[in-house]
Coordinates of C-alpha atoms in Angstrom, one line a residue:
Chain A
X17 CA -5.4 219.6 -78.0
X18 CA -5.2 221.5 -74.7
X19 CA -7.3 224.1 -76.3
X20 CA -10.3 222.1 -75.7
X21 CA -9.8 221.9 -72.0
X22 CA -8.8 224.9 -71.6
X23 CA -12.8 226.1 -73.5
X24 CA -14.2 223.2 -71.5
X25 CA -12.6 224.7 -68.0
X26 CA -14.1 228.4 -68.6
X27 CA -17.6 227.4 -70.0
X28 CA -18.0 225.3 -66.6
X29 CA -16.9 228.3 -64.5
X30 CA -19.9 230.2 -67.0
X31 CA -22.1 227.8 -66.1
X32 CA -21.3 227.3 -62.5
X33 CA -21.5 231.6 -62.2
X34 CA -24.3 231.8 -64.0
X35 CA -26.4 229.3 -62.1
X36 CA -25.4 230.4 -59.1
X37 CA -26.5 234.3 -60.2
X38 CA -29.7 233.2 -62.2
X39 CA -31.4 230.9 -58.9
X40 CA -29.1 232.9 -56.2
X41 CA -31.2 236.1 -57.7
X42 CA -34.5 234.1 -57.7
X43 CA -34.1 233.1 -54.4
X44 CA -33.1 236.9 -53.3
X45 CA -36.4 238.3 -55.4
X46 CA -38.7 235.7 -53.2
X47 CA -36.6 237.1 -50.3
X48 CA -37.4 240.5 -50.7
X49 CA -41.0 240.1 -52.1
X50 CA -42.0 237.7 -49.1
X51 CA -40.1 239.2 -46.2
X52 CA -38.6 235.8 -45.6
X53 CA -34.4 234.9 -45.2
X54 CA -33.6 231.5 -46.7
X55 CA -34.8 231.7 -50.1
X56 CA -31.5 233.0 -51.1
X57 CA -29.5 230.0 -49.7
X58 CA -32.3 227.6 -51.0
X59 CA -31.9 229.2 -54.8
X60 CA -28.2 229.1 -54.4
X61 CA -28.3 225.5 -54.2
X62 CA -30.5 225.3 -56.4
X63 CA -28.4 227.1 -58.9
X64 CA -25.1 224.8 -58.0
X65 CA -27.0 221.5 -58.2
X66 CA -28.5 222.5 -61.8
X67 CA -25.0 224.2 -62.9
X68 CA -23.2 220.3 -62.1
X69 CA -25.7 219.0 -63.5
X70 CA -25.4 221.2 -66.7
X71 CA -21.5 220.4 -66.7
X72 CA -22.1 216.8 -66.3
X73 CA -24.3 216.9 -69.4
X74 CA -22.2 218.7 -71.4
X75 CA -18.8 217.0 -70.6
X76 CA -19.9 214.4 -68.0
X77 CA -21.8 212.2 -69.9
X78 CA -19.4 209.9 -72.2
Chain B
X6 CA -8.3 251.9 -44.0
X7 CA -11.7 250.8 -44.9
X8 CA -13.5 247.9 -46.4
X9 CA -15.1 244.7 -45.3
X10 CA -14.5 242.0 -43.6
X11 CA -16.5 239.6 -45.8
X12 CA -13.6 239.8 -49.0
X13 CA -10.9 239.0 -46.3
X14 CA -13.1 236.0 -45.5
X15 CA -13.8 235.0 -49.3
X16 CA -9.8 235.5 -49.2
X17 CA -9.2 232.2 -47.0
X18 CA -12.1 230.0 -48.3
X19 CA -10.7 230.3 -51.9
X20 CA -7.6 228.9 -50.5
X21 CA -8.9 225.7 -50.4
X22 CA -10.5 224.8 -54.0
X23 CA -7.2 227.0 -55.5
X24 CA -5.2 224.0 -54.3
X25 CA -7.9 221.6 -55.3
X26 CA -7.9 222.6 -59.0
X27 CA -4.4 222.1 -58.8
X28 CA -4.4 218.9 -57.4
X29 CA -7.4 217.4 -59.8
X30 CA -5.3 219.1 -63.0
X31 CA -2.1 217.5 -61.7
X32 CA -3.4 214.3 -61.7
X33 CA -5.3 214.3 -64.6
X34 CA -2.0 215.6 -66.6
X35 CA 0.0 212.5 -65.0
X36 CA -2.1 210.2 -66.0
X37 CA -2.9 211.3 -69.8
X38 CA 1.2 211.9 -69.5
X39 CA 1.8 208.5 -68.3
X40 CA -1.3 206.6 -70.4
X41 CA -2.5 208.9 -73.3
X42 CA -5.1 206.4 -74.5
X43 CA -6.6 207.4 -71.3
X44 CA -7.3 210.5 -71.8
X45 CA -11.7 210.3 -72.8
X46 CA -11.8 208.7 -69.4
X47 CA -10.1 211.2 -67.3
X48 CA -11.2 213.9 -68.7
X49 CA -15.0 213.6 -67.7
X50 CA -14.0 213.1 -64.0
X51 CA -11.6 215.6 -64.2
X52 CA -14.0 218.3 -65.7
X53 CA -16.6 217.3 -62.5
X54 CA -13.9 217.1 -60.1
X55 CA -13.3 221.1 -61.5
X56 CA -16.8 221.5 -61.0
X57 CA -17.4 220.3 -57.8
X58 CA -14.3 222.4 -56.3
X59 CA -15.2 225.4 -59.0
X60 CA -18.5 225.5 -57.0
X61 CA -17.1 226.1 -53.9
X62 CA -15.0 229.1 -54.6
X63 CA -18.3 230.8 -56.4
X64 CA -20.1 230.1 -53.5
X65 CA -17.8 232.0 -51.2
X66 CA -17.7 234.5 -53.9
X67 CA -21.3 235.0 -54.1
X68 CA -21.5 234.3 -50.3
X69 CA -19.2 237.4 -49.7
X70 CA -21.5 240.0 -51.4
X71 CA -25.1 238.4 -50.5
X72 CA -24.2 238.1 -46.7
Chain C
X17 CA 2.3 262.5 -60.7
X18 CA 1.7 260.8 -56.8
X19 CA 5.3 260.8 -56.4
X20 CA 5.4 264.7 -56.9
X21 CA 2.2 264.8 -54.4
X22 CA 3.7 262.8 -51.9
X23 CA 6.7 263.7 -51.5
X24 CA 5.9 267.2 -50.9
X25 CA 3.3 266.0 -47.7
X26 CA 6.1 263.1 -46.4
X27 CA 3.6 261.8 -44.4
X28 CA 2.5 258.3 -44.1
X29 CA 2.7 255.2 -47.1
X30 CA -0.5 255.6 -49.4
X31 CA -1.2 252.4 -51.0
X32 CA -2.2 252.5 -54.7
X33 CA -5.6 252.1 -55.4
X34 CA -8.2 252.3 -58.4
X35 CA -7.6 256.0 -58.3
X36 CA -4.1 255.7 -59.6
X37 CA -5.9 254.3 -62.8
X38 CA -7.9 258.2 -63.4
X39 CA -5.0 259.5 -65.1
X40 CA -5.6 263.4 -65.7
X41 CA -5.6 264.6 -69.3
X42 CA -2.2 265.2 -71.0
X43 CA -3.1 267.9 -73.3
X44 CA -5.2 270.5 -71.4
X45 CA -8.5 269.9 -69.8
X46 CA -9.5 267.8 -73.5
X47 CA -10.7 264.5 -71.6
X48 CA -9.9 262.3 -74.9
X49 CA -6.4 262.7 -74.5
X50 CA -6.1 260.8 -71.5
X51 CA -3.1 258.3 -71.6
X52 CA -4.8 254.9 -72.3
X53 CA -6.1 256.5 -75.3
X54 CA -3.3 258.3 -76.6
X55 CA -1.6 254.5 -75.8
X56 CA -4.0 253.2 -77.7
X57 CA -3.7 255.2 -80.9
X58 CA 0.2 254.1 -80.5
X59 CA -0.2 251.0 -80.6
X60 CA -1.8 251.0 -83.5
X61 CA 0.7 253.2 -85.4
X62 CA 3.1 250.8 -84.5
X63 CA 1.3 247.8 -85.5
X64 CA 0.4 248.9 -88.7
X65 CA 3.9 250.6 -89.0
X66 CA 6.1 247.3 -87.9
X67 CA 3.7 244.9 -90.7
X68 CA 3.8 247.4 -93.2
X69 CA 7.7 247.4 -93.1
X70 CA 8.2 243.8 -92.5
X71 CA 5.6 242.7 -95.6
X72 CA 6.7 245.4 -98.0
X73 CA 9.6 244.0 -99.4
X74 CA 8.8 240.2 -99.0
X75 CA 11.0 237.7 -100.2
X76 CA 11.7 234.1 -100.1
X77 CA 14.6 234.4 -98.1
X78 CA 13.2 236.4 -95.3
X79 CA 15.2 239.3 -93.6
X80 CA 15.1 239.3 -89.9
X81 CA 12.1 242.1 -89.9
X82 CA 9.6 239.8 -92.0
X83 CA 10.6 237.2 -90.1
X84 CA 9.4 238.6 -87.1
X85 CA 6.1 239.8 -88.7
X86 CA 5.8 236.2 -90.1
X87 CA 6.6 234.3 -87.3
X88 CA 3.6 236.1 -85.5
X89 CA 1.2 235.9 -88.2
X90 CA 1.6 231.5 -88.9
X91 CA 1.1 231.2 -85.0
X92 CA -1.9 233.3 -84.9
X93 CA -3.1 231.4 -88.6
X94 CA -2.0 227.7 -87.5
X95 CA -2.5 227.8 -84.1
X96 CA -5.3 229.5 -83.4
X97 CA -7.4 230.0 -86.2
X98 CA -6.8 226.3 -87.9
X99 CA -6.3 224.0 -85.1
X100 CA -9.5 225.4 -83.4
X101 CA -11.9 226.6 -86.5
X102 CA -10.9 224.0 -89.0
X103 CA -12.1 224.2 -92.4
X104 CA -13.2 227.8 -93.6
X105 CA -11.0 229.2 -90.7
X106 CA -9.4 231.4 -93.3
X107 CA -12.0 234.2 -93.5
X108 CA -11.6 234.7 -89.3
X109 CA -7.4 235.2 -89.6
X110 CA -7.9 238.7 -90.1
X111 CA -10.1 239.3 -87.3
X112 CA -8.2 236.9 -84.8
X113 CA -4.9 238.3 -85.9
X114 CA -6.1 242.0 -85.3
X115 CA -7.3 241.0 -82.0
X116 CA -4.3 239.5 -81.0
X117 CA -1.5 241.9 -81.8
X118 CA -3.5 244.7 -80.7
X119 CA -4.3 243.0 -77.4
X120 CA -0.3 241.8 -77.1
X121 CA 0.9 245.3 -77.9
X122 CA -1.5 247.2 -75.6
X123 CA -0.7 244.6 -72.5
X124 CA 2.7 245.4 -73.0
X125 CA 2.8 248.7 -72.5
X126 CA 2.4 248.0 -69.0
X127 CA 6.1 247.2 -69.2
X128 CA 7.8 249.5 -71.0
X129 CA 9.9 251.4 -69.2
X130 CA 8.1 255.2 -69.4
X131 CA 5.2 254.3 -71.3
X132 CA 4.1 251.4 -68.1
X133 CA 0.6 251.4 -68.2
X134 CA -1.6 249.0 -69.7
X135 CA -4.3 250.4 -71.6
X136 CA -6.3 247.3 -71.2
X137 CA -6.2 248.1 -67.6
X138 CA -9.3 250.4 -68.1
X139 CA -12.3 247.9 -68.2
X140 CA -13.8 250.0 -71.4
X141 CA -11.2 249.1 -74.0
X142 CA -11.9 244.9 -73.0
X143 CA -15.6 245.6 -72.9
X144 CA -15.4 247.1 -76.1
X145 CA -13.6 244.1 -77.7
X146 CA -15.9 241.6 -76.0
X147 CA -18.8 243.1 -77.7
X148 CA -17.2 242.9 -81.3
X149 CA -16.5 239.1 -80.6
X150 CA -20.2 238.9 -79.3
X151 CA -21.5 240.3 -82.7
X152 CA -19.0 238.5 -84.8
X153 CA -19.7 235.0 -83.4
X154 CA -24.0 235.4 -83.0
X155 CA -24.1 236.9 -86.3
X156 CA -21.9 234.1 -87.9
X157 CA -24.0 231.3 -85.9
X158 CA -26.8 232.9 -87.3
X159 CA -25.5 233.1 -90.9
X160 CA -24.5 229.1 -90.7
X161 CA -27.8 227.1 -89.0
X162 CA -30.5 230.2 -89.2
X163 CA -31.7 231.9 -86.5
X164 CA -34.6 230.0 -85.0
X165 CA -32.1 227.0 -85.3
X166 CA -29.1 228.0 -83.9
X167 CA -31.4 229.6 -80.4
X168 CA -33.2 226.0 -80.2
X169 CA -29.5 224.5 -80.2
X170 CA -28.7 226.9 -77.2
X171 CA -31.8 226.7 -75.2
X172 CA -32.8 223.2 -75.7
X173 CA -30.4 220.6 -75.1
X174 CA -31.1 217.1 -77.0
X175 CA -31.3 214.0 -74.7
X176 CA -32.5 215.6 -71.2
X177 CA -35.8 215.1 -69.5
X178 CA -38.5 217.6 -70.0
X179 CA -39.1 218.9 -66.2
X180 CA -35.0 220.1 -66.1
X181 CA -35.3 222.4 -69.3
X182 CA -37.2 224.3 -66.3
X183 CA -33.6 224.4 -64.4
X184 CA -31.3 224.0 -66.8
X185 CA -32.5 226.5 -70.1
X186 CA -32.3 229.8 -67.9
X187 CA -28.7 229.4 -67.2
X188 CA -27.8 228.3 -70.8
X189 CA -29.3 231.7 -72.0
X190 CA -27.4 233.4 -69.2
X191 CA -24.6 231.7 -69.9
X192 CA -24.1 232.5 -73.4
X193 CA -25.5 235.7 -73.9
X194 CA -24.3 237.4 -70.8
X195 CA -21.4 235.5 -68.7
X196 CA -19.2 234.8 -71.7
X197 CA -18.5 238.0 -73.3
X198 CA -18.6 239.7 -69.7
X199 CA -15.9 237.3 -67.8
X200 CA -14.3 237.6 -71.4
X201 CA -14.0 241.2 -70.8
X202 CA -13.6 240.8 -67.1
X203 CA -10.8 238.6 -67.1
X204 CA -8.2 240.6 -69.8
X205 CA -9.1 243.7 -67.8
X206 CA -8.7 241.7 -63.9
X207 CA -5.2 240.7 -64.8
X208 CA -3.8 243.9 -66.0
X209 CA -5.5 245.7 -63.3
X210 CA -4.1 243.7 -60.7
X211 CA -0.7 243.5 -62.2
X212 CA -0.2 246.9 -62.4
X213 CA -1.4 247.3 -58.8
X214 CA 1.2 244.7 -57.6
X215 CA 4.4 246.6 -59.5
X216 CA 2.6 250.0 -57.9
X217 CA 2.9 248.3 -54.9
X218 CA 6.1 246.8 -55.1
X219 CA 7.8 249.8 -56.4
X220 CA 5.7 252.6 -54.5
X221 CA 6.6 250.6 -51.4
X222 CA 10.2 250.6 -52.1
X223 CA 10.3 254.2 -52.8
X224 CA 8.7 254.8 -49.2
X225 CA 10.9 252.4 -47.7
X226 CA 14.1 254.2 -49.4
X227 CA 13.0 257.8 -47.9
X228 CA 12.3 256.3 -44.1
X229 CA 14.9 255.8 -41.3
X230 CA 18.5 253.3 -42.1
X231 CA 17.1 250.4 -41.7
X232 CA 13.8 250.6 -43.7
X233 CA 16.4 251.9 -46.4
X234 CA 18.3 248.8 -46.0
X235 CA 14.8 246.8 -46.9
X236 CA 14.1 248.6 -49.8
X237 CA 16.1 246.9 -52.3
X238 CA 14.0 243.4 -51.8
X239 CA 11.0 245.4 -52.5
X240 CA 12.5 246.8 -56.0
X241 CA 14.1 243.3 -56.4
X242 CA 10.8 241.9 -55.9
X243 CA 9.4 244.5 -58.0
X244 CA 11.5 243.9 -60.9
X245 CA 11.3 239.7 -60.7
X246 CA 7.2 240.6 -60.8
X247 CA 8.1 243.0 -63.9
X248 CA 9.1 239.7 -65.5
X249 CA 6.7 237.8 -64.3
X250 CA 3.6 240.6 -65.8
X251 CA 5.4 240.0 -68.9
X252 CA 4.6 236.8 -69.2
X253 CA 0.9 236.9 -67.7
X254 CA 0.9 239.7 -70.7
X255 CA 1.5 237.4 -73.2
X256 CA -0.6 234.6 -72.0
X257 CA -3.9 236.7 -71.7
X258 CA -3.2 238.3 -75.0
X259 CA -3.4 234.5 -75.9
X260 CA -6.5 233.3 -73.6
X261 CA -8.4 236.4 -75.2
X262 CA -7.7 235.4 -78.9
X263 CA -7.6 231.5 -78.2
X264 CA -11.5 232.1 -76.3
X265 CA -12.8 234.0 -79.0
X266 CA -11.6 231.4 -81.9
X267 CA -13.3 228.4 -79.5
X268 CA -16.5 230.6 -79.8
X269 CA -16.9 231.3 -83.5
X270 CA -15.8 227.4 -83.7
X271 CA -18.8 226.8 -81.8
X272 CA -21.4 228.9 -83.2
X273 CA -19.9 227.7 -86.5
X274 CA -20.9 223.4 -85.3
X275 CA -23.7 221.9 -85.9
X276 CA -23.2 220.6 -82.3
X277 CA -21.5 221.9 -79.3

């Protein structure tokens, strides 16, 4: 049953690259709209802490 | 030759979690090798162990092109 | 078509690039008979052509052809489509097993000596099969749990706290509906982009090496050597994302097909 892992290894990569795009993109929006510079890191964060703790839902929590 | 210097850099820092995901999937295959009973407790830590190091390599990705 | 360009100018190494991919037309200035697509249409003459021949005269005692074209069809049915699908797999073999041959064949190309380029190297043809795979698997979720049912199931995950639905639901939607079918895509096309670039530059290199002073000719043959251990080793990066692809897209009709992911 490597097959499993194998699913389970690229849906957290999904995750992980979609979190980091969705908040990362937030973050660079509030950037751009508000003339400031760290939103972009903050929302990157953002986006890695809720992408782990996505992943540890999904295949963390046993 | 042109280009930037910012892919060179995301280069070397996905060095480092390359050889992590190797390391977290060799040990997870010893031990489900060595104790296959084992295996619904590994694989949660071995799937946030990915994660974690999975994170890191994005982030330099994602680094590269913001910065 | 570089090696005629360049060695006319015998000036200095020009590394491959994405513009070695823009092949020119091969019939005339007609731009739909470029090579990836006249590739393409080969492949699947000689799809249909080798499963034709090896099912036509069927037999219990197989001769070596429908062997072959048996072989290929049980590991695509038994271990793709029924280890991963389970029950009702059987109406997906057709689809799985179209995707996969077509896939192996075209990746192989890259190989073969004169033909050596994989079609699948030009991001269209893996967008193109990403997008069936994203019809086939929404519109069979759909068909299974209902519509309103089977988005709840992806937006809303049981058993978390209201305030993370805030962080968490956006990158579910985002996750299935965009980064799947595009790293899909992304990562068939990557790996035969990037192999081909590394025989061009293996290969290329030599050639330069072999037309420079005595003792860059005397490096050469480690490039080509290197070059043709690499040939080897595409091969089997071929075979293996021919396998990922078809393997991925089984995992994601299994799951639309679940009542839980």
């Amino acid at each position: 049953m490597a097959k499993r892992e194998e699913s389970a290894m690229w849906s957290i990569f999904g995750y992980l690259l979609s979190g980091l795009l969705f908040w990362g993109g937030v973050g660079y929006g509030l950037d751009h709209w508000l003339g400031k510079s760290y939103f972009t890191l903050i929302g990157l964060l953002v986006g890695v802490s809720g992408a782990i703790y996505l992943v540890w839902l999904r295949f963390g929590r046993e | 030759m042109t280009g930037t210097l910012n892919l060179v850099g995301f280069g070397l820092a996905a060095i480092g979690p390359g050889i992590a995901t190797g390391l977290i999937f060799a040990a997870y295959i010893n031990g489900v090798a060595r104790q296959p009973e084992a295996r619904s407790v590994l694989q949660p830590i071995a799937f946030l162990g990915f994660a974690l190091a999975e994170a890191l390599a994005l982030f330099g990705l994602v680094l590269a092109f913001v910065l | 078509m570089r090696e005629l360009l360049r060695s006319g100018t015998g000036g200095g190494f020009v590394p491959p690039s994405s513009a070695d991919f823009e092949l020119p037309p091969v019939f005339g200035h007609n731009i739909y008979t470029t090579k990836p697509i006249l590739l393409v249409f080969l492949s699947v003459i000689l799809i249909s052509v080798f499963f034709i021949l090896a099912s036509r005269k069927a037999a219990i005692v197989p001769s070596k052809l429908q062997f072959a074209g048996e072989s290929v069809y049980s590991f695509v049915r038994n271990d793709l489509a029924k280890d991963v699908i389970g029950h009702d797999f059987l109406r997906f073999v057709p689809y799985l097993f179209t995707l996969f041959t077509f896939i192996l064949v075209n990746n192989i190309f890259g190989i073969i000596p004169l033909l050596q380029f994989p079609s699948m190297s030009r991001v269209s043809f893996p967008y193109v099969l990403a997008i069936t795979i994203y019809l086939v698997f929404h519109y069979v979720g759909i068909r299974k749990q209902g519509a309103i049912k089977y988005f709840k199931e992806i937006m809303f995950m049981p058993g978390v706290p209201k305030a993370a639905y805030i962080l968490i639901t956006p990158l579910e939607i985002l996750t299935f509906f965009v980064v799947r079918p595009l790293t899909l895509a992304l990562r068939l096309f990557a790996n035969m982009f990037a192999g081909h670039l590394l025989l061009l530059v293996f290969i290329l290199g030599g050639d330069h090496l072999l037309q420079g002073v005595i003792g860059l000719k005397l490096i050469s043959p480690f490039a080509f050597g290197i070059g043709i251990v690499l040939t080897f080793f595409e091969f089997m990066v071929q075979c293996l994302q021919a396998y990922i692809f078809t393997l991925l897209a089984a995992l994601y009709i299994a799951g639309a097909l679940a009542d839980e992911h």
